[in-house]
Coordinates of C-alpha atoms in Angstrom, one line a residue:
Chain A
X137 CA -82.7 -134.0 -222.5
X138 CA -79.5 -133.0 -224.3
X139 CA -77.8 -132.1 -221.1
X140 CA -78.8 -135.5 -219.7
X141 CA -77.3 -137.2 -222.7
X142 CA -74.0 -135.3 -222.4
X143 CA -73.8 -136.1 -218.7
X144 CA -74.4 -139.8 -219.5
X145 CA -71.7 -139.7 -222.2
X146 CA -69.3 -138.1 -219.7
X147 CA -70.1 -140.8 -217.2
X148 CA -69.5 -143.6 -219.7
X149 CA -66.2 -142.0 -220.8
X150 CA -65.0 -141.8 -217.2
X151 CA -66.0 -145.4 -216.7
X152 CA -64.0 -146.6 -219.7
X153 CA -61.0 -144.5 -218.6
X154 CA -61.1 -145.9 -215.1
X155 CA -61.3 -149.5 -216.4
X156 CA -58.3 -148.8 -218.8
X157 CA -56.2 -147.0 -216.1
X158 CA -56.7 -149.5 -213.3
X159 CA -56.5 -152.6 -215.6
X160 CA -59.3 -154.2 -213.6
X161 CA -60.2 -157.7 -214.9
X162 CA -63.1 -157.6 -217.3
X163 CA -65.0 -160.3 -215.3
X164 CA -65.0 -157.9 -212.3
X165 CA -65.9 -154.7 -214.2
X166 CA -66.1 -154.5 -218.0
X167 CA -65.8 -151.2 -219.7
X168 CA -68.8 -149.7 -221.6
X169 CA -67.2 -150.6 -225.0
X170 CA -67.0 -154.2 -224.0
X171 CA -70.6 -154.1 -222.7
X172 CA -71.7 -152.6 -226.0
X173 CA -69.9 -155.3 -227.9
X174 CA -71.6 -158.0 -225.8
X175 CA -75.0 -156.3 -226.4
X176 CA -74.4 -156.4 -230.2
X177 CA -73.1 -159.9 -230.3
X178 CA -76.0 -161.3 -228.2
X179 CA -78.6 -158.9 -229.4
X180 CA -81.3 -161.5 -230.5
X181 CA -80.7 -163.6 -227.4
X182 CA -81.1 -160.5 -225.1
X183 CA -84.1 -159.2 -226.9
X184 CA -85.9 -162.6 -226.7
X185 CA -85.4 -162.5 -223.0
X186 CA -86.4 -158.8 -222.8
X187 CA -89.7 -159.6 -224.6
X188 CA -90.5 -162.0 -221.8
X189 CA -89.7 -159.5 -219.0
X190 CA -91.6 -156.7 -220.8
X191 CA -94.7 -158.9 -221.1
X192 CA -94.4 -159.6 -217.3
X193 CA -94.0 -155.9 -216.5
X194 CA -96.9 -154.8 -218.7
X195 CA -99.3 -157.5 -217.5
X196 CA -98.3 -157.0 -213.9
X197 CA -98.8 -153.3 -214.2
X198 CA -102.2 -153.6 -215.8
X199 CA -103.3 -156.0 -213.1
X200 CA -101.8 -153.9 -210.3
X201 CA -103.4 -150.7 -211.6
X202 CA -106.8 -152.4 -212.0
X203 CA -106.7 -153.9 -208.5
X204 CA -105.4 -150.7 -206.9
X205 CA -108.1 -148.7 -208.7
X206 CA -111.0 -150.9 -207.7
X207 CA -109.7 -151.3 -204.1
X208 CA -109.4 -147.5 -203.7
X209 CA -112.9 -147.0 -205.1
X210 CA -114.4 -149.6 -202.8
X211 CA -112.6 -148.0 -199.8
X212 CA -113.9 -144.6 -200.7
X213 CA -117.5 -145.8 -201.4
X214 CA -118.2 -147.8 -198.4
X215 CA -117.5 -147.5 -194.7
X216 CA -117.8 -151.3 -194.3
X217 CA -115.1 -151.8 -197.0
X218 CA -112.9 -149.3 -195.1
X219 CA -113.3 -151.2 -191.8
X220 CA -112.5 -154.6 -193.4
X221 CA -110.1 -153.8 -196.3
X222 CA -108.0 -150.9 -195.0
X223 CA -106.0 -153.1 -192.5
X224 CA -105.4 -155.7 -195.3
X225 CA -104.2 -153.0 -197.7
X226 CA -101.7 -151.7 -195.2
X227 CA -100.6 -155.2 -194.3
X228 CA -100.1 -156.0 -198.0
X229 CA -97.4 -153.3 -198.0
X230 CA -95.8 -154.6 -194.8
X231 CA -94.9 -157.9 -196.5
X232 CA -91.9 -157.3 -198.8
X233 CA -92.4 -158.8 -202.3
X234 CA -88.9 -160.3 -201.9
X235 CA -90.2 -162.4 -199.0
X236 CA -93.2 -163.9 -200.8
X237 CA -91.7 -164.2 -204.3
X238 CA -90.6 -167.8 -203.5
X239 CA -94.1 -168.6 -202.5
X240 CA -95.5 -167.1 -205.7
X241 CA -93.1 -169.3 -207.7
X242 CA -94.1 -172.3 -205.7
X243 CA -97.8 -171.6 -206.3
X244 CA -97.8 -170.2 -209.8
X245 CA -94.9 -172.0 -211.3
X246 CA -91.7 -171.0 -213.1
X247 CA -93.6 -169.4 -216.0
X248 CA -94.6 -165.8 -216.3
X249 CA -97.6 -166.0 -214.0
X250 CA -95.5 -165.8 -210.8
X251 CA -93.6 -162.7 -212.2
X252 CA -96.8 -161.0 -213.2
X253 CA -98.2 -161.6 -209.7
X254 CA -95.0 -160.2 -208.2
X255 CA -95.1 -157.0 -210.4
X256 CA -98.9 -156.6 -209.7
X257 CA -98.3 -156.9 -205.9
X258 CA -95.5 -154.3 -205.9
X259 CA -97.6 -151.9 -208.1
X260 CA -100.9 -152.4 -206.1
X261 CA -100.1 -150.5 -203.0
X262 CA -98.8 -147.2 -204.3
X263 CA -101.7 -147.0 -206.8
X264 CA -104.4 -148.0 -204.2
X265 CA -103.0 -145.6 -201.6
X266 CA -102.4 -142.6 -203.9
X267 CA -105.9 -142.9 -205.4
X268 CA -107.6 -143.5 -202.1
X269 CA -105.9 -140.5 -200.7
X270 CA -107.1 -138.4 -203.6
X271 CA -110.7 -139.7 -203.2
X272 CA -110.6 -139.0 -199.5
X273 CA -109.4 -135.5 -199.9
X274 CA -112.1 -134.0 -202.1
X275 CA -112.3 -130.2 -201.6
X276 CA -115.0 -129.8 -198.9
X277 CA -116.5 -126.9 -200.9
X278 CA -117.4 -129.4 -203.6
X279 CA -119.1 -131.7 -201.2
X280 CA -121.1 -128.7 -199.7
X281 CA -122.1 -127.7 -203.3
X282 CA -123.1 -131.2 -204.2
X283 CA -125.3 -131.5 -201.1
X284 CA -127.1 -128.2 -201.8
X285 CA -127.6 -129.6 -205.4
X286 CA -129.4 -132.7 -204.0
X287 CA -126.8 -135.2 -205.1
X288 CA -126.8 -138.8 -204.0
X289 CA -123.5 -140.0 -202.4
X290 CA -122.8 -142.3 -205.3
X291 CA -123.2 -139.6 -207.9
X292 CA -121.0 -137.2 -205.9
X293 CA -118.4 -140.0 -206.0
X294 CA -118.7 -140.5 -209.7
X295 CA -119.0 -136.9 -210.9
X296 CA -116.8 -135.0 -208.4
X297 CA -114.6 -137.2 -206.2
X298 CA -113.5 -139.6 -208.9
X299 CA -112.4 -137.0 -211.5
X300 CA -110.9 -134.8 -208.7
X301 CA -108.8 -137.7 -207.6
X302 CA -107.4 -138.5 -211.1
X303 CA -104.3 -136.4 -210.6
X304 CA -103.5 -138.5 -207.4
X305 CA -104.1 -141.6 -209.4
X306 CA -101.7 -140.3 -212.1
X307 CA -99.0 -139.9 -209.4
X308 CA -99.6 -143.5 -208.3
X309 CA -99.5 -144.8 -211.9
X310 CA -96.1 -143.0 -212.5
X311 CA -94.7 -144.6 -209.4
X312 CA -96.1 -147.9 -210.5
X313 CA -94.3 -147.6 -213.9
X314 CA -91.1 -147.0 -212.1
X315 CA -91.3 -150.0 -209.7
X316 CA -93.1 -152.6 -211.8
X317 CA -89.8 -153.8 -213.4
X318 CA -88.5 -154.5 -209.8
X319 CA -91.3 -156.9 -209.2
X320 CA -90.8 -158.8 -212.4
X321 CA -87.0 -159.1 -212.0
X322 CA -87.4 -160.2 -208.3
X323 CA -89.8 -162.9 -209.6
X324 CA -87.2 -164.0 -212.2
X325 CA -84.4 -164.1 -209.7
X326 CA -86.3 -166.5 -207.5
X327 CA -87.0 -169.0 -210.3
X328 CA -87.4 -168.6 -214.0
X329 CA -86.3 -170.1 -217.3
X330 CA -86.3 -166.8 -219.3
X331 CA -86.3 -163.1 -218.9
X332 CA -83.7 -160.3 -218.3
X333 CA -83.5 -161.0 -214.6
X334 CA -82.9 -164.7 -215.3
X335 CA -80.3 -163.8 -217.9
X336 CA -78.5 -161.5 -215.5
X337 CA -78.3 -164.2 -212.8
X338 CA -77.0 -166.7 -215.4
X339 CA -74.4 -164.4 -216.7
X340 CA -73.2 -163.5 -213.3
X341 CA -72.8 -167.2 -212.4
X342 CA -70.8 -167.7 -215.6
X343 CA -68.6 -164.6 -214.9
X344 CA -70.1 -163.1 -218.1
X345 CA -70.3 -159.7 -216.4
X346 CA -70.3 -157.9 -219.8
X347 CA -73.5 -159.8 -220.8
X348 CA -75.0 -159.0 -217.4
X349 CA -74.4 -155.3 -217.9
X350 CA -75.8 -155.5 -221.4
X351 CA -79.0 -157.1 -220.0
X352 CA -79.1 -154.4 -217.3
X353 CA -78.8 -151.7 -219.9
X354 CA -81.8 -153.1 -221.9
X355 CA -83.8 -153.4 -218.7
X356 CA -83.1 -149.8 -217.8
X357 CA -84.0 -148.6 -221.3
X358 CA -87.3 -150.5 -221.1
X359 CA -88.1 -149.1 -217.7
X360 CA -87.4 -145.6 -218.8
X361 CA -89.5 -146.0 -221.9
X362 CA -92.4 -147.4 -219.9
X363 CA -92.2 -144.5 -217.5
X364 CA -92.2 -142.0 -220.3
X365 CA -95.1 -143.7 -221.9
X366 CA -97.2 -143.8 -218.7
X367 CA -96.2 -140.2 -218.0
X368 CA -97.5 -139.2 -221.5
X369 CA -100.7 -141.2 -221.0
X370 CA -101.4 -139.6 -217.7
X371 CA -100.9 -136.1 -219.1
X372 CA -103.6 -137.0 -221.7
X373 CA -105.9 -138.4 -219.1
X374 CA -105.5 -135.5 -216.6
X375 CA -104.8 -132.4 -218.8
X376 CA -105.7 -130.1 -215.8
X377 CA -103.1 -131.8 -213.5
X378 CA -101.1 -128.9 -212.0
X379 CA -98.0 -131.1 -212.4
X380 CA -98.3 -130.7 -216.1
X381 CA -99.2 -127.0 -216.2
X382 CA -96.1 -126.2 -214.1
X383 CA -93.8 -127.7 -216.6
Chain B
X469 CA -140.3 -117.3 -209.0
X470 CA -142.8 -118.3 -206.3
X471 CA -141.4 -117.4 -203.0
X472 CA -143.8 -118.3 -200.2
X473 CA -142.3 -118.1 -196.8
X474 CA -139.4 -116.1 -195.2
X475 CA -136.3 -118.0 -194.3
X476 CA -136.2 -118.4 -190.5
X477 CA -133.5 -119.5 -188.1
X478 CA -134.5 -119.7 -184.4
X479 CA -132.4 -120.2 -181.3
X480 CA -129.2 -121.0 -183.2
X481 CA -126.1 -121.9 -181.1
X482 CA -122.5 -122.3 -182.1
X483 CA -119.4 -122.9 -180.0
X484 CA -115.9 -123.2 -181.1
X485 CA -113.2 -124.7 -178.8
X486 CA -115.3 -123.9 -175.6
X487 CA -116.0 -120.4 -176.8
X488 CA -119.6 -119.4 -177.5
X489 CA -119.7 -117.8 -180.9
X490 CA -123.4 -117.1 -180.8
X491 CA -126.3 -118.4 -178.7
X492 CA -130.0 -118.0 -178.9
X493 CA -129.7 -116.3 -182.3
X494 CA -132.9 -115.6 -184.2
X495 CA -132.9 -114.4 -187.8
X496 CA -135.6 -113.9 -190.4
X497 CA -134.8 -113.2 -194.0
X498 CA -137.4 -111.4 -196.0
X499 CA -139.0 -113.0 -199.1
X500 CA -137.8 -111.8 -202.5
X501 CA -135.1 -109.5 -201.0
X502 CA -131.4 -109.6 -200.8
X503 CA -130.2 -109.5 -197.2
X504 CA -126.5 -108.8 -196.7
X505 CA -125.0 -110.3 -193.5
X506 CA -122.2 -108.1 -192.6
X507 CA -119.6 -108.8 -189.9
X508 CA -116.0 -109.2 -188.9
X509 CA -114.3 -112.5 -189.6
X510 CA -114.7 -115.2 -187.0
X511 CA -118.1 -114.0 -186.0
X512 CA -119.9 -117.1 -187.4
X513 CA -121.4 -115.5 -190.6
X514 CA -120.4 -118.5 -192.8
X515 CA -121.6 -121.0 -190.3
X516 CA -124.9 -119.2 -190.0
X517 CA -125.2 -119.3 -193.8
X518 CA -124.3 -123.0 -193.9
X519 CA -126.9 -123.7 -191.3
X520 CA -129.5 -122.1 -193.6
X521 CA -128.3 -124.5 -196.3
X522 CA -128.4 -127.5 -194.0
X523 CA -124.6 -127.8 -194.2
X524 CA -123.8 -126.9 -190.6
X525 CA -125.1 -127.8 -187.2
X526 CA -126.2 -124.9 -185.0
X527 CA -127.9 -127.0 -182.3
X528 CA -131.4 -126.7 -183.7
X529 CA -133.2 -128.3 -186.6
X530 CA -133.4 -126.0 -189.6
X531 CA -136.3 -126.4 -191.9
X532 CA -135.0 -128.3 -195.0
X533 CA -135.5 -126.0 -198.1
X534 CA -133.9 -126.3 -201.4
X535 CA -131.3 -123.6 -201.8
X536 CA -128.6 -122.6 -204.4
X537 CA -125.1 -122.1 -203.0
X538 CA -122.3 -119.9 -204.2
X539 CA -119.0 -119.6 -202.3
X540 CA -115.9 -117.4 -202.5
X541 CA -114.1 -120.3 -204.3
X542 CA -115.8 -120.6 -207.7
X543 CA -115.7 -124.4 -207.2
X544 CA -115.6 -125.0 -211.0
X545 CA -114.6 -128.5 -212.0
X546 CA -111.3 -128.2 -214.0
X547 CA -112.2 -131.3 -216.1
X548 CA -115.5 -129.7 -217.4
X549 CA -116.0 -126.9 -219.8
X550 CA -118.0 -123.8 -218.8
X551 CA -121.3 -125.1 -220.0
X552 CA -120.9 -128.5 -218.3
X553 CA -120.0 -126.7 -215.1
X554 CA -123.2 -124.8 -215.3
X555 CA -125.2 -128.0 -215.6
X556 CA -123.3 -129.8 -212.8
X557 CA -126.4 -129.9 -210.6
X558 CA -128.4 -131.8 -213.3
X559 CA -125.6 -134.3 -213.7
X560 CA -125.3 -134.8 -209.9
X561 CA -129.0 -135.4 -209.7
X562 CA -129.0 -137.9 -212.6
X563 CA -131.1 -135.5 -214.7
X564 CA -130.5 -134.8 -218.4
X565 CA -128.4 -131.5 -218.6
X566 CA -130.4 -128.7 -220.3
X567 CA -127.6 -127.4 -222.6
X568 CA -129.8 -124.8 -224.2
X569 CA -130.7 -123.2 -220.9
X570 CA -127.1 -123.4 -219.7
X571 CA -126.1 -121.5 -222.9
X572 CA -128.8 -118.9 -222.4
X573 CA -127.5 -118.4 -218.8
X574 CA -123.9 -118.1 -220.0
X575 CA -125.1 -115.4 -222.4
X576 CA -126.8 -113.5 -219.6
X577 CA -123.6 -113.4 -217.6
X578 CA -121.7 -112.3 -220.8
X579 CA -119.9 -115.5 -221.5
X580 CA -122.0 -116.9 -224.4
X581 CA -118.9 -117.3 -226.6
X582 CA -116.9 -119.1 -223.9
X583 CA -119.2 -122.1 -223.3
X584 CA -116.6 -124.6 -224.5
X585 CA -113.7 -123.0 -222.5
X586 CA -112.1 -124.9 -219.7
X587 CA -111.9 -123.1 -216.3
X588 CA -108.1 -122.8 -216.4
X589 CA -108.4 -120.6 -219.5
X590 CA -110.8 -118.1 -217.8
X591 CA -110.0 -115.1 -215.6
X592 CA -111.1 -115.0 -212.0
X593 CA -114.0 -112.7 -212.9
X594 CA -115.1 -115.0 -215.7
X595 CA -114.9 -118.0 -213.5
X596 CA -117.1 -116.4 -210.9
X597 CA -119.6 -115.5 -213.7
X598 CA -119.7 -119.2 -214.6
X599 CA -120.3 -120.0 -211.0
X600 CA -123.2 -117.4 -211.0
X601 CA -124.7 -119.0 -214.1
X602 CA -124.4 -122.4 -212.3
X603 CA -126.2 -121.0 -209.3
X604 CA -129.0 -119.6 -211.5
X605 CA -129.3 -122.9 -213.4
X606 CA -130.5 -124.5 -210.1
X607 CA -133.7 -122.3 -210.2
X608 CA -134.0 -122.1 -206.5
X609 CA -136.1 -119.4 -204.8
X610 CA -133.5 -119.2 -202.0
X611 CA -129.9 -118.3 -202.9
X612 CA -127.1 -118.3 -200.3
X613 CA -123.8 -116.6 -201.1
X614 CA -120.7 -116.7 -199.0
X615 CA -118.3 -113.8 -199.9
X616 CA -118.9 -114.5 -203.6
X617 CA -116.9 -111.6 -204.9
X618 CA -114.1 -111.3 -202.3
X619 CA -111.4 -112.8 -204.4
X620 CA -111.8 -110.3 -207.3
X621 CA -110.2 -107.0 -208.1
X622 CA -112.3 -103.8 -207.5
X623 CA -113.6 -103.1 -211.1
X624 CA -114.4 -106.8 -211.7
X625 CA -116.1 -107.0 -208.3
X626 CA -118.1 -103.9 -209.1
X627 CA -119.3 -105.4 -212.5
X628 CA -120.2 -108.7 -210.9
X629 CA -122.2 -107.0 -208.1
X630 CA -124.3 -105.2 -210.8
X631 CA -124.8 -108.5 -212.7
X632 CA -125.7 -110.5 -209.6
X633 CA -128.1 -107.9 -208.3
X634 CA -129.9 -107.8 -211.6
X635 CA -130.0 -111.5 -212.2
X636 CA -131.0 -112.4 -208.7
X637 CA -133.8 -109.9 -208.4
X638 CA -137.0 -111.4 -207.0
X639 CA -135.2 -114.2 -205.1
X640 CA -134.6 -114.5 -201.4
X641 CA -130.9 -114.0 -201.2
X642 CA -128.7 -114.1 -198.1
X643 CA -125.2 -112.8 -198.9
X644 CA -122.4 -112.9 -196.4
X645 CA -119.7 -110.3 -196.7
X646 CA -117.2 -108.4 -194.6
X647 CA -117.3 -105.4 -197.0
X648 CA -119.8 -102.6 -196.1
X649 CA -119.6 -101.2 -199.6
X650 CA -120.7 -104.5 -201.1
X651 CA -123.6 -104.7 -198.7
X652 CA -124.7 -101.2 -199.7
X653 CA -124.3 -102.0 -203.4
X654 CA -126.4 -105.2 -203.5
X655 CA -128.5 -105.5 -200.3
X656 CA -132.1 -104.5 -200.0
X657 CA -131.5 -105.1 -196.3
X658 CA -128.3 -105.1 -194.3
X659 CA -127.8 -106.8 -190.9
X660 CA -124.6 -106.6 -188.9
X661 CA -123.5 -109.7 -187.0
X662 CA -121.0 -108.7 -184.3
X663 CA -120.1 -109.1 -180.7
X664 CA -119.1 -111.9 -178.3
X665 CA -121.3 -113.8 -178.3
X666 CA -122.5 -112.4 -181.6
X667 CA -125.9 -110.8 -182.0
X668 CA -127.7 -109.5 -185.1
X669 CA -128.2 -105.8 -185.4
X670 CA -131.4 -104.1 -186.6
X671 CA -132.4 -104.3 -190.3
X672 CA -131.0 -101.4 -192.3
X673 CA -132.7 -100.7 -195.6
X674 CA -130.9 -98.1 -197.6
X675 CA -132.9 -96.1 -200.0
X676 CA -133.2 -97.0 -203.7
X677 CA -133.1 -100.4 -205.4
X678 CA -129.9 -102.4 -205.8
X679 CA -127.5 -102.3 -207.5
X680 CA -126.8 -98.9 -206.0
X681 CA -124.1 -96.6 -207.5
X682 CA -123.0 -95.4 -204.0
X683 CA -122.8 -91.8 -205.2
X684 CA -125.5 -90.6 -202.8
X685 CA -124.3 -88.8 -199.7
X686 CA -126.6 -90.7 -197.3
X687 CA -125.1 -94.0 -198.6
X688 CA -121.6 -92.8 -198.0
X689 CA -122.6 -91.7 -194.5
X690 CA -124.1 -95.1 -193.9
X691 CA -120.9 -96.7 -195.1
X692 CA -118.8 -94.7 -192.6
X693 CA -121.2 -95.7 -189.9
X694 CA -121.0 -99.4 -190.8
X695 CA -117.2 -99.3 -191.0
X696 CA -117.1 -97.6 -187.5
X697 CA -119.5 -100.2 -186.2
X698 CA -117.3 -103.1 -187.6
X699 CA -114.1 -101.5 -186.3
X700 CA -115.6 -101.2 -182.8
X701 CA -116.7 -104.8 -182.9
X702 CA -113.3 -106.0 -184.0
X703 CA -111.5 -104.0 -181.3

């Protein structure tokens, strides 16, 4: 953590030195001090937009997690669901969110709904696929044991396969936290009236590159915070996850 | 424990990648006794045991009888504490877990004070004791065990063999092992599965009730004989 901060400080100092040495115009590349000043000067404005984006990310993630979870469970529980749904799930990943974001805006409007949908879509696949993988790879020894114990298929799923797949779900949720902001920002780029993505696009058009960097900094901070939060939550949900024990 | 009929397997057949592992194999396991199935690896011991449990296909229908199963891997659920692991079967069958009985069983395997411990905090021997308690919780007259103590160090294995032989007395037990010493420690009867295709050797019944201490000369002689037999089969 401390080493990371020091590395970041070094990087920022190098950036500032580069900007001063080359005398590059600030509307091409502003130095970090200038970005910091823009962040302070426009703090309330940036935060108002950040609140919109954060809401989109959180709602999109919640929806994507819920969808991915139920889809994986349906796939694991029923052969029919596998036959009908699995091709659809794979296809959902073959279509880039970039490509359908304009449609989402057309159908759901300029408000937050289209961004929530974009974030949910981008989150859905890694969660569904990681969790389904976990459910499909139950230790065969457990399945043998459950059969000798006279367990019904549904109760084996509930009591053995589901908890055993939680570490896989946690991996999916961590990936989801890392990519949900991408979905929201793509949605804002296609058409929005508020949000950090919208603010970055506007600043870029007005050559306010310092403001654009300030918005980007806040977005990165939020994305990191969200990841840390989800990581913590997953460690609480799955305390036996070897990922955590290895740390 | 009411044990009515012996456990019988008739005309079992197993092939693996076009190779006949065994064919026309008949086996009868005596009621209320522990039979150790001894053999080199790859000879089909585990498949034979799984067939008895209804978990593997050996070409013939096997009479469905309730069994308790214990494997080399303790198969404890890392998200459940020791007591909840013991009552796993009840939870899987949708019954109400009998915590008092689980506690009593944990006390019998010497882990009464670790009932709330998670598996990751237990040693390998303790984990296998919990697995033994879980096997006993099932209250089945037939108990099938696949190399249950192979992953343990020698002193721990020794103690667990004593414990298992004592606690499983009176049940019909089939225990698969590659270790002649283990077979001599805990088996009323010993049968060697060897050859290609594999056949079952005659029933050997060492003197004295298990768990045997292995300090008698005739047991040591029998051990040498079994090792020689297994070595010949492996060559």
